[in-house]
Amino acid sequence: MTKGISTPIIIGTRGSQLALWQANFTKQVLEQNNYLVELKIIQTKGDTSQQWNTSFEKLEGKGFFTKELEDALLNSEIDLAVHSCKDVPTQQPTGLSITAYSKRANPFDVLLINKNKVDTTQFLQLQQNAIVGTSSARRKTQLLSYRNDIEIKDIRGNVPTRIDKLRKGEFDAIILAQAGIERLEINLNEFEVIVLDAPLFIPAPAQGVLAYQIRENDKELASICSILNDTNSSNLALLERKVLADFEGGCQMPLGAYATTNNGVTKLWIAQAKQWNSFPSRICIENPSLDYNYKHIFNNTANTIFISRDLDADSYLKQSLQDSIIGKSLIDFKAVDFSFNNTYDWLFFCSKRAVDFFFTTVDKNHMSTTKIAALGKATAFHLQQKNINVDFIGDSIGATSAEKFASITKGKVAFPMANNSSMSVQKALANFNHIQTENIIVYSNQPIQNIAQQHENILVFTSPMNAENYFSQFQLLENQQVIAIGKATSTALQQLNITHTVSQTPYEYSIVDEINQLSIIKPI
């Protein structure tokens, strides 16, 4: 008899709300194609551990939530198992295979914060020393790399149970997979919701994808399941799972892998740490290959790096690259005396230096009636690190930021700035009569003379002036590669005929990605 037509296809599933959603979604797709389908609920070790409050780390990719379903398949109790792909081991049991991968739902994690615990002046809006619930080693190490003041506590239970624990005040915030929340259509209006998207936060391999597992000799069902498969999701999931397999998916391994394809270019981000409380290594690879072994990828990043920026010991760059990176600005910055009468509707900061020099003179506690704007997320982040709330964040392009800013406000806007600022935002705002701008010179900058030549393999330039100053005195050595931070620096290097790559954002984690991509032996 033909399976699914004269006899039903038996789908095995866990009994949680999310697992049942996934199984019923699959059942609906098959039924729409005129197949008979039944569900069979099977309890797994992961469900039992959560039920009895047993302490565990989230064992992504090690069969914690799949083994009993696989046993049922091997015993012919069910025909098809529906899994969250991130829970499926890369090594399939003898006799079983993954026959299809669903179209990917939202792959990212989401941070849910109790609204009475929100601090908008802090990165990720988490108050100092917030208690965050997650049992994922991967989530722990990445969160701590950005906010090492956070206290992390394990949390157990299914998605609604975890949210209820947050609601009851057992945690200040929790981290969940956004796909599960969206699939269950959970209303999150009572919480502050922060999406932890890539490349800031690298999700688990194949997160958001459903994996369909069958007996490998069931050719008939394999053919039927082709209607469940999404080719693009399948290709990307296989790539991410290849990374997991190469790292041998250790039980406690904090590993994230995320691949995406845009305009024909595939990028693969990997974040991996030795343990949950160690600093993660990360990298972004363009056009990766399934033939490449990623196991030793971070052992190949042996180059030395110079960056034209003074580095604090606790900066992301220094913690990530340690002794391989040195930082020194090639520009001399000096404070300029200025007066501030606090009669402005807005203060608009276009650089981190402007923030530092302005608030060296002005007490931030006297700024309660003045709103704060920032050009770019990096400047906004710098303000937040100083416990200053940011009311408007523009992109890194002055003209477009000015247009967006002008659409939401009017009045007097002051720009703390350097003596030779390009004033791109102010020039664009001159087209709007309802806004009056005023420049406040808070610091001066000029190239440092008689700088030393750098012999590191990779030179990272953070501004046009740094690049112009260096190459006015030295030539690029044969073994050196150059990275520009931002479009303006890239333009300056182009004018100097210096071959370079560009870090698309000024965030230090993006700079690390770009550095490590230049350092590795390229996948073939």
Short mmCIF file of C-alpha atoms in Angstrom, two decimals, residues 110-320:
data_model
loop_
_atom_site.label_atom_id
_atom_site.label_comp_id
_atom_site.label_asym_id
_atom_site.label_seq_id
_atom_site.Cartn_x
_atom_site.Cartn_y
_atom_site.Cartn_z
CA VAL A 110 16.17 37.62 21.22
CA LEU A 111 16.81 39.25 24.60
CA LEU A 112 13.66 39.80 26.67
CA ILE A 113 14.03 42.30 29.51
CA ASN A 114 11.64 43.09 32.34
CA LYS A 115 10.67 46.70 31.62
CA ASN A 116 11.40 47.79 35.18
CA LYS A 117 14.95 46.46 34.71
CA VAL A 118 15.70 48.36 31.48
CA ASP A 119 18.53 50.90 31.38
CA THR A 120 18.55 52.67 28.03
CA THR A 121 21.96 54.17 28.74
CA GLN A 122 23.57 50.71 28.72
CA PHE A 123 24.50 48.54 25.77
CA LEU A 124 21.67 46.08 25.07
CA GLN A 125 19.61 48.13 27.55
CA LEU A 126 20.55 45.76 30.39
CA GLN A 127 21.11 47.46 33.72
CA GLN A 128 24.45 47.02 35.46
CA ASN A 129 24.90 43.54 36.98
CA ALA A 130 21.62 42.33 35.48
CA ILE A 131 20.68 38.67 36.04
CA VAL A 132 20.19 37.00 32.67
CA GLY A 133 18.73 33.52 32.26
CA THR A 134 20.17 31.14 29.66
CA SER A 135 21.52 27.58 29.76
CA SER A 136 23.31 27.86 26.42
CA ALA A 137 27.10 28.00 26.64
CA ARG A 138 27.12 29.73 23.24
CA ARG A 139 24.82 32.51 24.44
CA LYS A 140 26.74 32.90 27.69
CA THR A 141 30.16 33.47 26.15
CA GLN A 142 28.91 35.91 23.51
CA LEU A 143 26.87 37.96 25.97
CA LEU A 144 29.76 38.17 28.44
CA SER A 145 32.10 39.32 25.68
CA TYR A 146 30.01 42.50 25.40
CA ARG A 147 28.83 42.89 28.99
CA ASN A 148 31.15 41.20 31.48
CA ASP A 149 29.27 42.75 34.39
CA ILE A 150 26.26 40.52 33.70
CA GLU A 151 25.39 37.68 36.08
CA ILE A 152 24.23 34.62 34.14
CA LYS A 153 22.03 31.92 35.66
CA ASP A 154 20.81 28.69 34.12
CA ILE A 155 17.15 28.53 33.21
CA ARG A 156 15.07 25.44 32.40
CA GLY A 157 11.68 24.75 30.89
CA ASN A 158 9.99 25.24 27.53
CA VAL A 159 9.53 28.66 25.95
CA PRO A 160 6.30 29.67 27.81
CA THR A 161 7.74 28.40 31.12
CA ARG A 162 10.90 30.47 30.71
CA ILE A 163 8.92 33.57 29.83
CA ASP A 164 6.76 33.01 32.91
CA LYS A 165 9.90 32.85 35.07
CA LEU A 166 10.95 36.21 33.66
CA ARG A 167 7.47 37.60 34.31
CA LYS A 168 7.66 36.47 37.96
CA GLY A 169 10.96 38.29 38.47
CA GLU A 170 13.25 35.28 38.79
CA PHE A 171 15.47 36.92 36.16
CA ASP A 172 15.98 40.47 34.90
CA ALA A 173 16.19 39.16 31.33
CA ILE A 174 16.30 35.92 29.36
CA ILE A 175 17.57 34.89 25.93
CA LEU A 176 15.45 32.75 23.59
CA ALA A 177 15.40 31.78 19.93
CA GLN A 178 13.19 34.24 18.09
CA ALA A 179 11.84 31.53 15.78
CA GLY A 180 10.17 29.74 18.68
CA ILE A 181 8.53 32.92 19.93
CA GLU A 182 7.22 33.78 16.48
CA ARG A 183 5.95 30.26 15.81
CA LEU A 184 4.00 30.25 19.09
CA GLU A 185 2.75 33.82 18.41
CA ILE A 186 3.65 34.90 21.95
CA ASN A 187 2.74 38.50 22.81
CA LEU A 188 5.85 40.24 24.17
CA ASN A 189 4.39 43.71 24.75
CA GLU A 190 5.08 43.50 28.49
CA PHE A 191 8.85 43.13 27.89
CA GLU A 192 11.59 45.17 26.25
CA VAL A 193 12.65 43.16 23.20
CA ILE A 194 16.21 43.35 21.87
CA VAL A 195 16.98 41.30 18.74
CA LEU A 196 20.47 39.80 18.93
CA ASP A 197 21.07 39.55 15.20
CA ALA A 198 24.23 38.68 13.33
CA PRO A 199 26.99 39.67 13.14
CA LEU A 200 26.66 41.02 16.69
CA PHE A 201 25.43 37.69 18.02
CA ILE A 202 26.06 34.44 16.13
CA PRO A 203 23.21 31.91 16.45
CA ALA A 204 23.45 28.15 16.83
CA PRO A 205 24.16 26.22 13.61
CA ALA A 206 20.92 25.85 11.62
CA GLN A 207 18.84 27.70 14.21
CA GLY A 208 15.35 28.38 12.85
CA VAL A 209 15.43 25.38 10.50
CA LEU A 210 13.37 22.20 10.89
CA ALA A 211 15.14 18.90 10.12
CA TYR A 212 13.14 15.94 8.80
CA GLN A 213 14.61 12.57 9.75
CA ILE A 214 13.61 9.17 8.30
CA ARG A 215 14.96 5.65 7.95
CA GLU A 216 17.58 5.86 5.22
CA ASN A 217 16.14 2.91 3.30
CA ASP A 218 12.67 4.51 3.11
CA LYS A 219 13.00 5.76 -0.47
CA GLU A 220 9.27 6.30 -0.84
CA LEU A 221 9.09 8.69 2.13
CA ALA A 222 12.30 10.40 1.03
CA SER A 223 10.58 11.26 -2.25
CA ILE A 224 7.48 12.52 -0.42
CA CYS A 225 9.58 14.70 1.91
CA SER A 226 11.09 16.56 -1.03
CA ILE A 227 8.04 18.86 -0.81
CA LEU A 228 9.22 19.88 2.69
CA ASN A 229 12.72 20.83 1.55
CA ASP A 230 13.88 24.40 0.92
CA THR A 231 17.00 24.38 -1.25
CA ASN A 232 18.50 27.63 0.03
CA SER A 233 17.94 26.77 3.70
CA SER A 234 19.28 23.28 3.08
CA ASN A 235 22.51 24.59 1.54
CA LEU A 236 23.13 27.05 4.37
CA ALA A 237 22.15 24.59 7.09
CA LEU A 238 24.54 21.99 5.68
CA LEU A 239 27.34 24.57 5.72
CA GLU A 240 26.67 25.56 9.33
CA ARG A 241 26.39 21.94 10.39
CA LYS A 242 29.69 21.21 8.62
CA VAL A 243 31.28 23.72 11.00
CA LEU A 244 29.65 21.96 13.96
CA ALA A 245 30.90 18.59 12.72
CA ASP A 246 34.43 19.88 12.15
CA PHE A 247 34.58 21.22 15.71
CA GLU A 248 33.27 17.79 16.77
CA GLY A 249 30.30 19.46 18.47
CA GLY A 250 31.56 19.07 22.02
CA CYS A 251 28.81 18.80 24.63
CA GLN A 252 29.66 22.09 26.30
CA MET A 253 31.21 23.77 23.26
CA PRO A 254 30.13 27.41 22.90
CA LEU A 255 29.86 27.44 19.12
CA GLY A 256 27.83 29.65 16.82
CA ALA A 257 27.72 29.43 13.02
CA TYR A 258 25.60 31.51 10.68
CA ALA A 259 25.66 31.60 6.87
CA THR A 260 23.74 33.89 4.55
CA THR A 261 23.77 34.60 0.82
CA ASN A 262 23.17 38.04 -0.68
CA ASN A 263 23.70 39.04 -4.32
CA GLY A 264 25.42 35.75 -5.01
CA VAL A 265 27.97 36.13 -2.18
CA THR A 266 27.83 33.71 0.75
CA LYS A 267 29.25 34.78 4.11
CA LEU A 268 29.83 32.46 7.03
CA TRP A 269 30.29 33.75 10.58
CA ILE A 270 31.79 31.49 13.24
CA ALA A 271 32.08 32.28 16.95
CA GLN A 272 33.71 29.72 19.23
CA ALA A 273 35.12 29.67 22.75
CA LYS A 274 36.92 27.01 24.77
CA GLN A 275 34.30 27.22 27.53
CA TRP A 276 31.29 29.37 28.41
CA ASN A 277 33.24 31.87 30.54
CA SER A 278 36.16 32.38 28.12
CA PHE A 279 36.35 35.07 25.45
CA PRO A 280 35.08 33.84 22.06
CA SER A 281 37.11 33.81 18.87
CA ARG A 282 35.21 34.85 15.76
CA ILE A 283 35.64 35.16 12.03
CA CYS A 284 33.70 35.93 8.86
CA ILE A 285 34.53 33.98 5.70
CA GLU A 286 33.38 34.92 2.22
CA ASN A 287 32.35 32.12 -0.14
CA PRO A 288 33.09 29.24 2.27
CA SER A 289 33.25 25.64 1.11
CA LEU A 290 31.84 22.34 2.34
CA ASP A 291 35.22 20.83 1.44
CA TYR A 292 37.10 22.98 3.94
CA ASN A 293 37.89 21.68 7.45
CA TYR A 294 37.06 24.47 9.89
CA LYS A 295 38.40 22.70 12.98
CA HIS A 296 41.70 24.58 13.10
CA ILE A 297 40.54 27.84 11.55
CA PHE A 298 41.41 29.91 14.61
CA ASN A 299 44.87 28.34 14.80
CA ASN A 300 45.67 29.92 11.43
CA THR A 301 45.27 33.51 12.63
CA ALA A 302 48.92 34.10 13.55
CA ASN A 303 49.48 37.52 11.99
CA THR A 304 50.34 40.66 13.91
CA ILE A 305 48.12 43.73 13.72
CA PHE A 306 48.53 47.47 14.11
CA ILE A 307 45.50 49.73 14.50
CA SER A 308 45.67 53.53 14.45
CA ARG A 309 43.74 53.82 17.69
CA ASP A 310 44.75 53.78 21.33
CA LEU A 311 43.43 50.56 22.87
CA ASP A 312 42.17 49.99 26.38
CA ALA A 313 43.05 46.64 27.95
CA ASP A 314 39.35 45.75 28.27
CA SER A 315 38.43 46.70 24.69
CA TYR A 316 36.87 43.98 22.54
CA LEU A 317 39.83 44.15 20.13
CA LYS A 318 42.41 43.68 22.88
CA GLN A 319 40.52 40.87 24.59
CA SER A 320 39.95 39.08 21.30
#
